[in-house]
Amino acid sequence: KPWHFGALSGVVMVCAGLSDVSGARMWADRRLPPLRPDGDTTERRILWVERAVKEALRAEQRAERRVWEDVEKLDVNNSANAKSNVMVEDSDDDAWQ
């Protein structure tokens, strides 16, 4: 989960260890900017939070779409199975025997 604070620092270290300078820079730029010493929020930090929220919402939407696609697949499969498992009323078969 690259939006996790510790994960981002770890990815930067891995890229640096692999001599992947462009990857290290890219992931370093995605880290949460520090607070100013006076505790005030910087513009970079505000932009970081806004971007992170947008990315999280997009990820949630993608996950929800996948869930609905899976539910639709289950519905189709269950409908096909239900048709083959229909019990005929005038049959002499009894579920209790």
PDB file of N, CA and C in Angstrom:
ATOM      1  N   LYS A   1       0.851  -1.172   0.000  1.00  0.00           N
ATOM      2  CA  LYS A   1       0.000   0.000   0.000  1.00  0.00           C
ATOM      3  C   LYS A   1       0.894   1.232   0.000  1.00  0.00           C
ATOM      4  N   PRO A   2       1.195   1.732  -1.158  1.00  0.00           N
ATOM      5  CA  PRO A   2       2.170   2.829  -1.229  1.00  0.00           C
ATOM      6  C   PRO A   2       1.691   4.136  -0.607  1.00  0.00           C
ATOM      7  N   TRP A   3       0.426   4.246  -0.204  1.00  0.00           N
ATOM      8  CA  TRP A   3      -0.008   5.475   0.452  1.00  0.00           C
ATOM      9  C   TRP A   3       0.320   5.446   1.945  1.00  0.00           C
ATOM     10  N   HIS A   4       0.754   4.294   2.447  1.00  0.00           N
ATOM     11  CA  HIS A   4       1.138   4.181   3.850  1.00  0.00           C
ATOM     12  C   HIS A   4       2.480   4.890   4.044  1.00  0.00           C
ATOM     13  N   PHE A   5       2.585   5.689   5.089  1.00  0.00           N
ATOM     14  CA  PHE A   5       3.772   6.531   5.303  1.00  0.00           C
ATOM     15  C   PHE A   5       5.064   5.718   5.303  1.00  0.00           C
ATOM     16  N   GLY A   6       5.090   4.671   6.076  1.00  0.00           N
ATOM     17  CA  GLY A   6       6.301   3.858   6.186  1.00  0.00           C
ATOM     18  C   GLY A   6       6.632   3.142   4.888  1.00  0.00           C
ATOM     19  N   ALA A   7       5.598   2.732   4.152  1.00  0.00           N
ATOM     20  CA  ALA A   7       5.826   2.031   2.894  1.00  0.00           C
ATOM     21  C   ALA A   7       6.529   2.933   1.889  1.00  0.00           C
ATOM     22  N   LEU A   8       6.140   4.196   1.847  1.00  0.00           N
ATOM     23  CA  LEU A   8       6.761   5.121   0.901  1.00  0.00           C
ATOM     24  C   LEU A   8       8.248   5.283   1.181  1.00  0.00           C
ATOM     25  N   SER A   9       8.609   5.418   2.440  1.00  0.00           N
ATOM     26  CA  SER A   9      10.025   5.538   2.779  1.00  0.00           C
ATOM     27  C   SER A   9      10.775   4.261   2.416  1.00  0.00           C
ATOM     28  N   GLY A  10      10.129   3.125   2.642  1.00  0.00           N
ATOM     29  CA  GLY A  10      10.748   1.849   2.291  1.00  0.00           C
ATOM     30  C   GLY A  10      10.951   1.699   0.792  1.00  0.00           C
ATOM     31  N   VAL A  11       9.966   2.130  -0.005  1.00  0.00           N
ATOM     32  CA  VAL A  11      10.091   2.057  -1.456  1.00  0.00           C
ATOM     33  C   VAL A  11      11.241   2.944  -1.925  1.00  0.00           C
ATOM     34  N   VAL A  12      11.376   4.131  -1.327  1.00  0.00           N
ATOM     35  CA  VAL A  12      12.483   5.025  -1.676  1.00  0.00           C
ATOM     36  C   VAL A  12      13.816   4.344  -1.379  1.00  0.00           C
ATOM     37  N   MET A  13      13.927   3.693  -0.225  1.00  0.00           N
ATOM     38  CA  MET A  13      15.178   3.018   0.137  1.00  0.00           C
ATOM     39  C   MET A  13      15.492   1.862  -0.816  1.00  0.00           C
ATOM     40  N   VAL A  14      14.462   1.105  -1.202  1.00  0.00           N
ATOM     41  CA  VAL A  14      14.674  -0.005  -2.136  1.00  0.00           C
ATOM     42  C   VAL A  14      15.145   0.528  -3.485  1.00  0.00           C
ATOM     43  N   CYS A  15      14.481   1.575  -3.981  1.00  0.00           N
ATOM     44  CA  CYS A  15      14.886   2.160  -5.267  1.00  0.00           C
ATOM     45  C   CYS A  15      16.326   2.669  -5.197  1.00  0.00           C
ATOM     46  N   ALA A  16      16.650   3.324  -4.104  1.00  0.00           N
ATOM     47  CA  ALA A  16      18.017   3.828  -3.945  1.00  0.00           C
ATOM     48  C   ALA A  16      19.005   2.663  -3.912  1.00  0.00           C
ATOM     49  N   GLY A  17      18.661   1.597  -3.219  1.00  0.00           N
ATOM     50  CA  GLY A  17      19.529   0.420  -3.147  1.00  0.00           C
ATOM     51  C   GLY A  17      19.725  -0.244  -4.496  1.00  0.00           C
ATOM     52  N   LEU A  18      18.722  -0.099  -5.382  1.00  0.00           N
ATOM     53  CA  LEU A  18      18.812  -0.672  -6.728  1.00  0.00           C
ATOM     54  C   LEU A  18      19.395   0.333  -7.730  1.00  0.00           C
ATOM     55  N   SER A  19      19.862   1.462  -7.225  1.00  0.00           N
ATOM     56  CA  SER A  19      20.398   2.548  -8.061  1.00  0.00           C
ATOM     57  C   SER A  19      19.366   3.078  -9.051  1.00  0.00           C
ATOM     58  N   ASP A  20      18.110   3.006  -8.657  1.00  0.00           N
ATOM     59  CA  ASP A  20      17.007   3.531  -9.479  1.00  0.00           C
ATOM     60  C   ASP A  20      16.723   4.963  -9.025  1.00  0.00           C
ATOM     61  N   VAL A  21      17.510   5.899  -9.543  1.00  0.00           N
ATOM     62  CA  VAL A  21      17.422   7.293  -9.102  1.00  0.00           C
ATOM     63  C   VAL A  21      16.061   7.896  -9.436  1.00  0.00           C
ATOM     64  N   SER A  22      15.559   7.652 -10.649  1.00  0.00           N
ATOM     65  CA  SER A  22      14.268   8.246 -11.028  1.00  0.00           C
ATOM     66  C   SER A  22      13.132   7.667 -10.184  1.00  0.00           C
ATOM     67  N   GLY A  23      13.174   6.356  -9.914  1.00  0.00           N
ATOM     68  CA  GLY A  23      12.155   5.743  -9.056  1.00  0.00           C
ATOM     69  C   GLY A  23      12.222   6.283  -7.639  1.00  0.00           C
ATOM     70  N   ALA A  24      13.440   6.434  -7.116  1.00  0.00           N
ATOM     71  CA  ALA A  24      13.607   6.967  -5.763  1.00  0.00           C
ATOM     72  C   ALA A  24      13.059   8.386  -5.673  1.00  0.00           C
ATOM     73  N   ARG A  25      13.343   9.193  -6.699  1.00  0.00           N
ATOM     74  CA  ARG A  25      12.820  10.572  -6.694  1.00  0.00           C
ATOM     75  C   ARG A  25      11.297  10.593  -6.777  1.00  0.00           C
ATOM     76  N   MET A  26      10.756   9.759  -7.665  1.00  0.00           N
ATOM     77  CA  MET A  26       9.306   9.730  -7.828  1.00  0.00           C
ATOM     78  C   MET A  26       8.612   9.385  -6.509  1.00  0.00           C
ATOM     79  N   TRP A  27       9.083   8.311  -5.863  1.00  0.00           N
ATOM     80  CA  TRP A  27       8.445   7.892  -4.619  1.00  0.00           C
ATOM     81  C   TRP A  27       8.747   8.866  -3.478  1.00  0.00           C
ATOM     82  N   ALA A  28       9.920   9.480  -3.472  1.00  0.00           N
ATOM     83  CA  ALA A  28      10.235  10.478  -2.443  1.00  0.00           C
ATOM     84  C   ALA A  28       9.292  11.670  -2.549  1.00  0.00           C
ATOM     85  N   ASP A  29       8.942  12.048  -3.770  1.00  0.00           N
ATOM     86  CA  ASP A  29       8.010  13.161  -3.972  1.00  0.00           C
ATOM     87  C   ASP A  29       6.609  12.828  -3.487  1.00  0.00           C
ATOM     88  N   ARG A  30       6.296  11.553  -3.362  1.00  0.00           N
ATOM     89  CA  ARG A  30       4.953  11.142  -2.930  1.00  0.00           C
ATOM     90  C   ARG A  30       4.837  11.034  -1.406  1.00  0.00           C
ATOM     91  N   ARG A  31       5.965  11.185  -0.695  1.00  0.00           N
ATOM     92  CA  ARG A  31       5.907  11.115   0.770  1.00  0.00           C
ATOM     93  C   ARG A  31       5.175  12.332   1.339  1.00  0.00           C
ATOM     94  N   LEU A  32       4.592  12.145   2.506  1.00  0.00           N
ATOM     95  CA  LEU A  32       3.899  13.246   3.186  1.00  0.00           C
ATOM     96  C   LEU A  32       4.908  14.303   3.588  1.00  0.00           C
ATOM     97  N   PRO A  33       4.739  15.534   3.086  1.00  0.00           N
ATOM     98  CA  PRO A  33       5.669  16.604   3.465  1.00  0.00           C
ATOM     99  C   PRO A  33       5.590  16.881   4.967  1.00  0.00           C
ATOM    100  N   PRO A  34       6.708  17.269   5.572  1.00  0.00           N
ATOM    101  CA  PRO A  34       6.716  17.511   7.016  1.00  0.00           C
ATOM    102  C   PRO A  34       5.961  18.784   7.393  1.00  0.00           C
ATOM    103  N   LEU A  35       5.543  18.811   8.642  1.00  0.00           N
ATOM    104  CA  LEU A  35       4.947  20.035   9.184  1.00  0.00           C
ATOM    105  C   LEU A  35       6.036  21.075   9.380  1.00  0.00           C
ATOM    106  N   ARG A  36       5.650  22.309   9.326  1.00  0.00           N
ATOM    107  CA  ARG A  36       6.615  23.365   9.623  1.00  0.00           C
ATOM    108  C   ARG A  36       6.885  23.352  11.126  1.00  0.00           C
ATOM    109  N   PRO A  37       8.031  23.855  11.543  1.00  0.00           N
ATOM    110  CA  PRO A  37       8.370  23.859  12.975  1.00  0.00           C
ATOM    111  C   PRO A  37       7.329  24.573  13.846  1.00  0.00           C
ATOM    112  N   ASP A  38       6.651  25.566  13.271  1.00  0.00           N
ATOM    113  CA  ASP A  38       5.630  26.279  14.049  1.00  0.00           C
ATOM    114  C   ASP A  38       4.295  25.547  14.074  1.00  0.00           C
ATOM    115  N   GLY A  39       4.226  24.373  13.412  1.00  0.00           N
ATOM    116  CA  GLY A  39       3.016  23.557  13.430  1.00  0.00           C
ATOM    117  C   GLY A  39       2.027  23.916  12.342  1.00  0.00           C
ATOM    118  N   ASP A  40       2.334  24.965  11.571  1.00  0.00           N
ATOM    119  CA  ASP A  40       1.436  25.380  10.502  1.00  0.00           C
ATOM    120  C   ASP A  40       1.513  24.384   9.346  1.00  0.00           C
ATOM    121  N   THR A  41       0.429  24.223   8.635  1.00  0.00           N
ATOM    122  CA  THR A  41       0.379  23.305   7.512  1.00  0.00           C
ATOM    123  C   THR A  41       0.890  23.998   6.257  1.00  0.00           C
ATOM    124  N   THR A  42       1.755  23.321   5.541  1.00  0.00           N
ATOM    125  CA  THR A  42       2.297  23.891   4.313  1.00  0.00           C
ATOM    126  C   THR A  42       1.382  23.583   3.135  1.00  0.00           C
ATOM    127  N   GLU A  43       1.514  24.364   2.077  1.00  0.00           N
ATOM    128  CA  GLU A  43       0.725  24.143   0.863  1.00  0.00           C
ATOM    129  C   GLU A  43       1.015  22.762   0.279  1.00  0.00           C
ATOM    130  N   ARG A  44       2.293  22.338   0.308  1.00  0.00           N
ATOM    131  CA  ARG A  44       2.647  21.001  -0.199  1.00  0.00           C
ATOM    132  C   ARG A  44       1.915  19.911   0.573  1.00  0.00           C
ATOM    133  N   ARG A  45       1.786  20.090   1.868  1.00  0.00           N
ATOM    134  CA  ARG A  45       1.117  19.087   2.708  1.00  0.00           C
ATOM    135  C   ARG A  45      -0.382  19.039   2.381  1.00  0.00           C
ATOM    136  N   ILE A  46      -0.981  20.194   2.188  1.00  0.00           N
ATOM    137  CA  ILE A  46      -2.406  20.247   1.830  1.00  0.00           C
ATOM    138  C   ILE A  46      -2.630  19.553   0.483  1.00  0.00           C
ATOM    139  N   LEU A  47      -1.785  19.851  -0.501  1.00  0.00           N
ATOM    140  CA  LEU A  47      -1.903  19.210  -1.809  1.00  0.00           C
ATOM    141  C   LEU A  47      -1.701  17.701  -1.705  1.00  0.00           C
ATOM    142  N   TRP A  48      -0.768  17.273  -0.844  1.00  0.00           N
ATOM    143  CA  TRP A  48      -0.521  15.843  -0.652  1.00  0.00           C
ATOM    144  C   TRP A  48      -1.779  15.154  -0.133  1.00  0.00           C
ATOM    145  N   VAL A  49      -2.407  15.766   0.865  1.00  0.00           N
ATOM    146  CA  VAL A  49      -3.610  15.169   1.461  1.00  0.00           C
ATOM    147  C   VAL A  49      -4.731  15.113   0.425  1.00  0.00           C
ATOM    148  N   GLU A  50      -4.917  16.178  -0.328  1.00  0.00           N
ATOM    149  CA  GLU A  50      -5.965  16.193  -1.348  1.00  0.00           C
ATOM    150  C   GLU A  50      -5.729  15.106  -2.391  1.00  0.00           C
ATOM    151  N   ARG A  51      -4.478  14.948  -2.840  1.00  0.00           N
ATOM    152  CA  ARG A  51      -4.154  13.910  -3.821  1.00  0.00           C
ATOM    153  C   ARG A  51      -4.388  12.517  -3.227  1.00  0.00           C
ATOM    154  N   ALA A  52      -3.965  12.324  -1.973  1.00  0.00           N
ATOM    155  CA  ALA A  52      -4.133  11.015  -1.332  1.00  0.00           C
ATOM    156  C   ALA A  52      -5.608  10.652  -1.194  1.00  0.00           C
ATOM    157  N   VAL A  53      -6.433  11.623  -0.854  1.00  0.00           N
ATOM    158  CA  VAL A  53      -7.873  11.364  -0.721  1.00  0.00           C
ATOM    159  C   VAL A  53      -8.469  10.993  -2.081  1.00  0.00           C
ATOM    160  N   LYS A  54      -8.089  11.720  -3.141  1.00  0.00           N
ATOM    161  CA  LYS A  54      -8.591  11.406  -4.482  1.00  0.00           C
ATOM    162  C   LYS A  54      -8.172   9.994  -4.904  1.00  0.00           C
ATOM    163  N   GLU A  55      -6.912   9.645  -4.649  1.00  0.00           N
ATOM    164  CA  GLU A  55      -6.427   8.310  -5.013  1.00  0.00           C
ATOM    165  C   GLU A  55      -7.162   7.226  -4.221  1.00  0.00           C
ATOM    166  N   ALA A  56      -7.418   7.494  -2.948  1.00  0.00           N
ATOM    167  CA  ALA A  56      -8.136   6.513  -2.127  1.00  0.00           C
ATOM    168  C   ALA A  56      -9.562   6.334  -2.622  1.00  0.00           C
ATOM    169  N   LEU A  57     -10.213   7.423  -3.006  1.00  0.00           N
ATOM    170  CA  LEU A  57     -11.581   7.329  -3.524  1.00  0.00           C
ATOM    171  C   LEU A  57     -11.616   6.554  -4.842  1.00  0.00           C
ATOM    172  N   ARG A  58     -10.639   6.807  -5.713  1.00  0.00           N
ATOM    173  CA  ARG A  58     -10.580   6.054  -6.975  1.00  0.00           C
ATOM    174  C   ARG A  58     -10.348   4.568  -6.707  1.00  0.00           C
ATOM    175  N   ALA A  59      -9.475   4.252  -5.762  1.00  0.00           N
ATOM    176  CA  ALA A  59      -9.214   2.852  -5.418  1.00  0.00           C
ATOM    177  C   ALA A  59     -10.476   2.195  -4.856  1.00  0.00           C
ATOM    178  N   GLU A  60     -11.205   2.931  -4.039  1.00  0.00           N
ATOM    179  CA  GLU A  60     -12.452   2.404  -3.481  1.00  0.00           C
ATOM    180  C   GLU A  60     -13.466   2.144  -4.595  1.00  0.00           C
ATOM    181  N   GLN A  61     -13.573   3.064  -5.544  1.00  0.00           N
ATOM    182  CA  GLN A  61     -14.506   2.882  -6.659  1.00  0.00           C
ATOM    183  C   GLN A  61     -14.134   1.674  -7.509  1.00  0.00           C
ATOM    184  N   ARG A  62     -12.829   1.487  -7.775  1.00  0.00           N
ATOM    185  CA  ARG A  62     -12.387   0.321  -8.543  1.00  0.00           C
ATOM    186  C   ARG A  62     -12.726  -0.968  -7.799  1.00  0.00           C
ATOM    187  N   ALA A  63     -12.491  -0.976  -6.495  1.00  0.00           N
ATOM    188  CA  ALA A  63     -12.777  -2.172  -5.697  1.00  0.00           C
ATOM    189  C   ALA A  63     -14.276  -2.457  -5.678  1.00  0.00           C
ATOM    190  N   GLU A  64     -15.077  -1.413  -5.560  1.00  0.00           N
ATOM    191  CA  GLU A  64     -16.529  -1.612  -5.540  1.00  0.00           C
ATOM    192  C   GLU A  64     -17.020  -2.148  -6.888  1.00  0.00           C
ATOM    193  N   ARG A  65     -16.444  -1.638  -7.987  1.00  0.00           N
ATOM    194  CA  ARG A  65     -16.807  -2.162  -9.309  1.00  0.00           C
ATOM    195  C   ARG A  65     -16.473  -3.642  -9.422  1.00  0.00           C
ATOM    196  N   ARG A  66     -15.298  -4.035  -8.906  1.00  0.00           N
ATOM    197  CA  ARG A  66     -14.910  -5.455  -8.956  1.00  0.00           C
ATOM    198  C   ARG A  66     -15.874  -6.315  -8.137  1.00  0.00           C
ATOM    199  N   VAL A  67     -16.307  -5.808  -6.995  1.00  0.00           N
ATOM    200  CA  VAL A  67     -17.248  -6.564  -6.161  1.00  0.00           C
ATOM    201  C   VAL A  67     -18.557  -6.764  -6.914  1.00  0.00           C
ATOM    202  N   TRP A  68     -19.076  -5.683  -7.524  1.00  0.00           N
ATOM    203  CA  TRP A  68     -20.337  -5.795  -8.260  1.00  0.00           C
ATOM    204  C   TRP A  68     -20.198  -6.732  -9.458  1.00  0.00           C
ATOM    205  N   GLU A  69     -19.053  -6.700 -10.132  1.00  0.00           N
ATOM    206  CA  GLU A  69     -18.827  -7.623 -11.246  1.00  0.00           C
ATOM    207  C   GLU A  69     -18.846  -9.065 -10.754  1.00  0.00           C
ATOM    208  N   ASP A  70     -18.227  -9.308  -9.593  1.00  0.00           N
ATOM    209  CA  ASP A  70     -18.218 -10.661  -9.025  1.00  0.00           C
ATOM    210  C   ASP A  70     -19.616 -11.088  -8.609  1.00  0.00           C
ATOM    211  N   VAL A  71     -20.391 -10.176  -8.047  1.00  0.00           N
ATOM    212  CA  VAL A  71     -21.765 -10.497  -7.635  1.00  0.00           C
ATOM    213  C   VAL A  71     -22.594 -10.845  -8.860  1.00  0.00           C
ATOM    214  N   GLU A  72     -22.429 -10.076  -9.930  1.00  0.00           N
ATOM    215  CA  GLU A  72     -23.168 -10.368 -11.162  1.00  0.00           C
ATOM    216  C   GLU A  72     -22.795 -11.745 -11.709  1.00  0.00           C
ATOM    217  N   LYS A  73     -21.509 -12.104 -11.646  1.00  0.00           N
ATOM    218  CA  LYS A  73     -21.079 -13.427 -12.109  1.00  0.00           C
ATOM    219  C   LYS A  73     -21.729 -14.522 -11.259  1.00  0.00           C
ATOM    220  N   LEU A  74     -21.772 -14.293  -9.945  1.00  0.00           N
ATOM    221  CA  LEU A  74     -22.407 -15.275  -9.060  1.00  0.00           C
ATOM    222  C   LEU A  74     -23.889 -15.409  -9.372  1.00  0.00           C
ATOM    223  N   ASP A  75     -24.544 -14.268  -9.622  1.00  0.00           N
ATOM    224  CA  ASP A  75     -25.971 -14.309  -9.953  1.00  0.00           C
ATOM    225  C   ASP A  75     -26.222 -15.125 -11.213  1.00  0.00           C
ATOM    226  N   VAL A  76     -25.385 -14.922 -12.223  1.00  0.00           N
ATOM    227  CA  VAL A  76     -25.538 -15.669 -13.476  1.00  0.00           C
ATOM    228  C   VAL A  76     -25.325 -17.156 -13.219  1.00  0.00           C
ATOM    229  N   ASN A  77     -24.273 -17.497 -12.475  1.00  0.00           N
ATOM    230  CA  ASN A  77     -23.996 -18.904 -12.175  1.00  0.00           C
ATOM    231  C   ASN A  77     -25.099 -19.519 -11.336  1.00  0.00           C
ATOM    232  N   ASN A  78     -25.593 -18.789 -10.351  1.00  0.00           N
ATOM    233  CA  ASN A  78     -26.661 -19.316  -9.496  1.00  0.00           C
ATOM    234  C   ASN A  78     -27.951 -19.506 -10.283  1.00  0.00           C
ATOM    235  N   SER A  79     -28.230 -18.602 -11.211  1.00  0.00           N
ATOM    236  CA  SER A  79     -29.431 -18.741 -12.040  1.00  0.00           C
ATOM    237  C   SER A  79     -29.340 -19.994 -12.895  1.00  0.00           C
ATOM    238  N   ALA A  80     -28.177 -20.226 -13.479  1.00  0.00           N
ATOM    239  CA  ALA A  80     -27.985 -21.421 -14.314  1.00  0.00           C
ATOM    240  C   ALA A  80     -28.119 -22.683 -13.466  1.00  0.00           C
ATOM    241  N   ASN A  81     -27.554 -22.679 -12.273  1.00  0.00           N
ATOM    242  CA  ASN A  81     -27.639 -23.852 -11.391  1.00  0.00           C
ATOM    243  C   ASN A  81     -29.058 -24.051 -10.882  1.00  0.00           C
ATOM    244  N   ALA A  82     -29.767 -22.973 -10.602  1.00  0.00           N
ATOM    245  CA  ALA A  82     -31.121 -23.081 -10.063  1.00  0.00           C
ATOM    246  C   ALA A  82     -32.042 -23.738 -11.083  1.00  0.00           C
ATOM    247  N   LYS A  83     -31.848 -23.410 -12.357  1.00  0.00           N
ATOM    248  CA  LYS A  83     -32.699 -24.004 -13.399  1.00  0.00           C
ATOM    249  C   LYS A  83     -32.488 -25.509 -13.490  1.00  0.00           C
ATOM    250  N   SER A  84     -31.289 -25.978 -13.256  1.00  0.00           N
ATOM    251  CA  SER A  84     -31.017 -27.414 -13.355  1.00  0.00           C
ATOM    252  C   SER A  84     -31.403 -28.160 -12.078  1.00  0.00           C
ATOM    253  N   ASN A  85     -31.662 -27.428 -10.996  1.00  0.00           N
ATOM    254  CA  ASN A  85     -31.998 -28.061  -9.719  1.00  0.00           C
ATOM    255  C   ASN A  85     -33.469 -27.906  -9.347  1.00  0.00           C
ATOM    256  N   VAL A  86     -34.301 -27.542 -10.286  1.00  0.00           N
ATOM    257  CA  VAL A  86     -35.723 -27.337 -10.005  1.00  0.00           C
ATOM    258  C   VAL A  86     -36.380 -28.685  -9.778  1.00  0.00           C
ATOM    259  N   MET A  87     -37.154 -28.802  -8.692  1.00  0.00           N
ATOM    260  CA  MET A  87     -37.856 -30.046  -8.388  1.00  0.00           C
ATOM    261  C   MET A  87     -39.217 -30.030  -9.068  1.00  0.00           C
ATOM    262  N   VAL A  88     -39.536 -31.077  -9.744  1.00  0.00           N
ATOM    263  CA  VAL A  88     -40.810 -31.176 -10.439  1.00  0.00           C
ATOM    264  C   VAL A  88     -41.867 -31.601  -9.437  1.00  0.00           C
ATOM    265  N   GLU A  89     -42.991 -30.864  -9.386  1.00  0.00           N
ATOM    266  CA  GLU A  89     -44.045 -31.098  -8.385  1.00  0.00           C
ATOM    267  C   GLU A  89     -44.710 -32.470  -8.505  1.00  0.00           C
ATOM    268  N   ASP A  90     -44.945 -32.928  -9.717  1.00  0.00           N
ATOM    269  CA  ASP A  90     -45.664 -34.196  -9.864  1.00  0.00           C
ATOM    270  C   ASP A  90     -44.731 -35.407  -9.828  1.00  0.00           C
ATOM    271  N   SER A  91     -43.517 -35.189  -9.338  1.00  0.00           N
ATOM    272  CA  SER A  91     -42.581 -36.295  -9.226  1.00  0.00           C
ATOM    273  C   SER A  91     -42.901 -37.113  -7.994  1.00  0.00           C
ATOM    274  N   ASP A  92     -42.612 -38.412  -8.052  1.00  0.00           N
ATOM    275  CA  ASP A  92     -42.829 -39.281  -6.886  1.00  0.00           C
ATOM    276  C   ASP A  92     -41.691 -39.168  -5.878  1.00  0.00           C
ATOM    277  N   ASP A  93     -40.642 -38.446  -6.218  1.00  0.00           N
ATOM    278  CA  ASP A  93     -39.516 -38.287  -5.320  1.00  0.00           C
ATOM    279  C   ASP A  93     -39.931 -37.439  -4.125  1.00  0.00           C
ATOM    280  N   ASP A  94     -39.500 -37.841  -2.953  1.00  0.00           N
ATOM    281  CA  ASP A  94     -39.789 -37.085  -1.734  1.00  0.00           C
ATOM    282  C   ASP A  94     -38.466 -36.796  -1.051  1.00  0.00           C
ATOM    283  N   ALA A  95     -38.244 -35.563  -0.725  1.00  0.00           N
ATOM    284  CA  ALA A  95     -36.974 -35.184  -0.085  1.00  0.00           C
ATOM    285  C   ALA A  95     -36.788 -35.868   1.256  1.00  0.00           C
ATOM    286  N   TRP A  96     -37.874 -36.341   1.891  1.00  0.00           N
ATOM    287  CA  TRP A  96     -37.779 -36.949   3.213  1.00  0.00           C
ATOM    288  C   TRP A  96     -37.506 -38.434   3.148  1.00  0.00           C
ATOM    289  N   GLN A  97     -37.524 -39.013   2.016  1.00  0.00           N
ATOM    290  CA  GLN A  97     -37.323 -40.461   1.934  1.00  0.00           C
ATOM    291  C   GLN A  97     -36.003 -40.820   1.353  1.00  0.00           C
TER     292      GLN A  97
END
